Short mmCIF file of N, CA and C in Angstrom, two decimals:
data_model
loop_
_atom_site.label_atom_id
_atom_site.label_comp_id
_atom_site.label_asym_id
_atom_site.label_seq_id
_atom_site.Cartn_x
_atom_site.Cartn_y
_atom_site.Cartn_z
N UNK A 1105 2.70 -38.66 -9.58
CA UNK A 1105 3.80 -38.49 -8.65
C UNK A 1105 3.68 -37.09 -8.03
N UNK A 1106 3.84 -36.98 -6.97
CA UNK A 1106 3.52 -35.52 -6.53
C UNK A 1106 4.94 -35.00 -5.92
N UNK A 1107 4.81 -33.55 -6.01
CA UNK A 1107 5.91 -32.69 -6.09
C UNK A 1107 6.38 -32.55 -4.80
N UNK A 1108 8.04 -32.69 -4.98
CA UNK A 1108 8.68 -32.58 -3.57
C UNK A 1108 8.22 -31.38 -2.80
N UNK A 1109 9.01 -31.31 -1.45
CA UNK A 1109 8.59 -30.03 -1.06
C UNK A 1109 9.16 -29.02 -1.18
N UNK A 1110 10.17 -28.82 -1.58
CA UNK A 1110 11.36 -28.25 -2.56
C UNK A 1110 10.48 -27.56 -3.49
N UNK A 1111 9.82 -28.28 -4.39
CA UNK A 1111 9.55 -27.19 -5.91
C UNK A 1111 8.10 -26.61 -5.48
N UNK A 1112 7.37 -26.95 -4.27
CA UNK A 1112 6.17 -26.60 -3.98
C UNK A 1112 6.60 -25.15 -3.44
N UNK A 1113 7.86 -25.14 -2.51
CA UNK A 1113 8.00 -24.02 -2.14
C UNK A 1113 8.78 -23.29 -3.20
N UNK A 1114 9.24 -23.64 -4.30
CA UNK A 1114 9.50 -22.58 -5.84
C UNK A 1114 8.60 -22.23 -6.24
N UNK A 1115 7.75 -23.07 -6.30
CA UNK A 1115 6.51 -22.24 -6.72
C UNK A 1115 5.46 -21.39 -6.05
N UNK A 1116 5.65 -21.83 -4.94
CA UNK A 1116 4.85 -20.35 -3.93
C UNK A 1116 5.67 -19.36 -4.03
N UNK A 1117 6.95 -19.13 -3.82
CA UNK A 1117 7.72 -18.51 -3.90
C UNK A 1117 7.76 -17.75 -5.35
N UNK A 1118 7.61 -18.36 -6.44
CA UNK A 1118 7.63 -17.66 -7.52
C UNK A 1118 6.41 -16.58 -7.58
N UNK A 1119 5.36 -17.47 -7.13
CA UNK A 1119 3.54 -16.59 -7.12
C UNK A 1119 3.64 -15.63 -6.54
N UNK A 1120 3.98 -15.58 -4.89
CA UNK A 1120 4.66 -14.28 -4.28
C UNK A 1120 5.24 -13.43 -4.97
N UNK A 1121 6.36 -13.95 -5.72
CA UNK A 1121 7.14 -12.79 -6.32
C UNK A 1121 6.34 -11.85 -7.22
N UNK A 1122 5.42 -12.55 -7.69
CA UNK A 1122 4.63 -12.53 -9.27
C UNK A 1122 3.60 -11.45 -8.78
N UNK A 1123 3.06 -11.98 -7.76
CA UNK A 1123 2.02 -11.05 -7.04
C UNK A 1123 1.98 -9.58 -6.71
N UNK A 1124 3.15 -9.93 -5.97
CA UNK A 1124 4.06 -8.57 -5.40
C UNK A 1124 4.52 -7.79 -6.72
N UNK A 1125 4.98 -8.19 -7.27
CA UNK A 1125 5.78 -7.24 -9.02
C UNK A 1125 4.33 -6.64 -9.31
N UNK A 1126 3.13 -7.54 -9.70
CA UNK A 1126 2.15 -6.90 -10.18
C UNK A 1126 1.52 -6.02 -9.35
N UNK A 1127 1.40 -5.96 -8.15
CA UNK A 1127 0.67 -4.92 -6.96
C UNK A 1127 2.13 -3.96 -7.10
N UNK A 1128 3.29 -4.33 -7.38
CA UNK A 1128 4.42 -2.73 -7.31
C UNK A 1128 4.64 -2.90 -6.17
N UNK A 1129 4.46 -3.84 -5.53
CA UNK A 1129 5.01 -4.00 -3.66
C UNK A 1129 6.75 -4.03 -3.66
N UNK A 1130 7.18 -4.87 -4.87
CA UNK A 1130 8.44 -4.89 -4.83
C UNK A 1130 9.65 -3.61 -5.52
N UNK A 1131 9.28 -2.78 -4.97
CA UNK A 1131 10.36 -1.69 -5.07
C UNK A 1131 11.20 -1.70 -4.41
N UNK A 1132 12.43 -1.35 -4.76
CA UNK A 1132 13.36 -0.97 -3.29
C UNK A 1132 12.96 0.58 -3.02
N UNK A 1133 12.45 0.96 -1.65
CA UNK A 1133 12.54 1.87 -1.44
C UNK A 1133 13.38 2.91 -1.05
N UNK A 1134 14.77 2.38 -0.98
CA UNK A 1134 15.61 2.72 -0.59
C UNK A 1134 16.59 3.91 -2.23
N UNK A 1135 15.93 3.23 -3.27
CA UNK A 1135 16.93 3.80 -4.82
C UNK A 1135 15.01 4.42 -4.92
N UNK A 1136 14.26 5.12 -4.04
CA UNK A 1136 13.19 5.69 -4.61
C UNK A 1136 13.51 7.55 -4.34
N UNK A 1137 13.44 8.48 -5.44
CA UNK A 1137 13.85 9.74 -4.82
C UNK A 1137 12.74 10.41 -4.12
N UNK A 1138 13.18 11.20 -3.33
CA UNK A 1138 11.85 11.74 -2.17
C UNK A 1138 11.30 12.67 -2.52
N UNK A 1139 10.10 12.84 -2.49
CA UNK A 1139 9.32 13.83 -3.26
C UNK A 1139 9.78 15.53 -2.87
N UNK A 1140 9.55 16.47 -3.80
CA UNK A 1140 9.68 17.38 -3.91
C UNK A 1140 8.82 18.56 -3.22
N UNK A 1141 9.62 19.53 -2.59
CA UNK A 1141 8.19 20.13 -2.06
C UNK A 1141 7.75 21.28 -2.81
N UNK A 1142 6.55 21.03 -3.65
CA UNK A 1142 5.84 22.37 -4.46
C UNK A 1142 6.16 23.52 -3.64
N UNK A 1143 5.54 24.93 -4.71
CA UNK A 1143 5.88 26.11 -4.35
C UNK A 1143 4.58 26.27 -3.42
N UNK A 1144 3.22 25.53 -3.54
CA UNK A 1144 2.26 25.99 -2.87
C UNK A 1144 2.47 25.41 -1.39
N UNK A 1145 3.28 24.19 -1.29
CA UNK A 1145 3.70 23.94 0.58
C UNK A 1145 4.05 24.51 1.15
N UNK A 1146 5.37 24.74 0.09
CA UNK A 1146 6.59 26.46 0.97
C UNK A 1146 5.47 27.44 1.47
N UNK A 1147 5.14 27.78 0.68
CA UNK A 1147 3.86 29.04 0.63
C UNK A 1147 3.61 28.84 2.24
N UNK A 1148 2.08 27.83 1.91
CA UNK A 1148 1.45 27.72 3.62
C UNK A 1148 2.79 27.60 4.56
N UNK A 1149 3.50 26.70 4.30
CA UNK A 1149 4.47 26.69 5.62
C UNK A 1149 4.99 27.95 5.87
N UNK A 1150 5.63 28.90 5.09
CA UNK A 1150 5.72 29.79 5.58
C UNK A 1150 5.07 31.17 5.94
N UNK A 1151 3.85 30.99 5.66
CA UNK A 1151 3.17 31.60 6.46
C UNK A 1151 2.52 31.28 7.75
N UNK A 1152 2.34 30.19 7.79
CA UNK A 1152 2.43 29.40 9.10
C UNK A 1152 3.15 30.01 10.69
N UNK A 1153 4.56 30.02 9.60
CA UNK A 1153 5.81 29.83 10.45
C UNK A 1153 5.32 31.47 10.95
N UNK A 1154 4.95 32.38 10.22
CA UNK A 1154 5.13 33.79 10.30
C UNK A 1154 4.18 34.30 10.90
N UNK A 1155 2.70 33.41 10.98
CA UNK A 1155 1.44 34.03 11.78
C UNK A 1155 2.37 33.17 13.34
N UNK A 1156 2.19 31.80 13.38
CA UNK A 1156 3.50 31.71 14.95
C UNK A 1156 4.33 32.96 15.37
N UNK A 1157 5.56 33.37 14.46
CA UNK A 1157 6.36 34.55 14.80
C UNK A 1157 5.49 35.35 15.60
N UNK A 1158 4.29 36.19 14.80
CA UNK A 1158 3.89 37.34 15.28
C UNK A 1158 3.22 37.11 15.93
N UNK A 1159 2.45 36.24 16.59
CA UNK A 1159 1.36 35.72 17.64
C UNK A 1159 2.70 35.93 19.04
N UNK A 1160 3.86 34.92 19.20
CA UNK A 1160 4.99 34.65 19.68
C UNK A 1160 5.17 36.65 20.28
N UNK A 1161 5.45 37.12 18.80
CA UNK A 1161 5.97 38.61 19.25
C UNK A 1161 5.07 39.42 19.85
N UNK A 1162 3.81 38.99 20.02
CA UNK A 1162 2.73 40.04 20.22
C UNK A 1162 2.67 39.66 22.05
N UNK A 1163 3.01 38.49 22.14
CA UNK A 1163 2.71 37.81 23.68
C UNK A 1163 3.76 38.49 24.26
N UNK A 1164 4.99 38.04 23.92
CA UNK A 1164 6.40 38.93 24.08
C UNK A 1164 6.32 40.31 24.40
N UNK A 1165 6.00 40.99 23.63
CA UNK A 1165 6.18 42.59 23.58
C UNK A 1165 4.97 43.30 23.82
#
């Protein structure tokens, strides 16, 4: 007897789910916290920001 089309699509539906859980696809990304920014990013960024400034002040003045 072969399976309605009802439980064919429970069961794709379940494999999907199954698939996805095992690859970690199914997170909510939304309850994920956002990463942190190390002391070595700050760092470059702000020196970044500060060779800009003085390049900026040197054109300026």
């Amino acid at each position: 007897m072969p399976e309605s089309l009802t439980d064919r699509d429970r069961q794709i539906d379940r494999q999907t789910r199954d698939m996805a859980h095992e690859a970690k696809l199914d997170t909510d990304l939304g309850s994920m916290v956002p990463p942190r920014w190390r002391a070595s990013t700050v760092i470059v960024i702000s020196l970044i920001v500060a060779t800009l400034l003085v390049m900026l002040a040197t054109v300026l003045f």
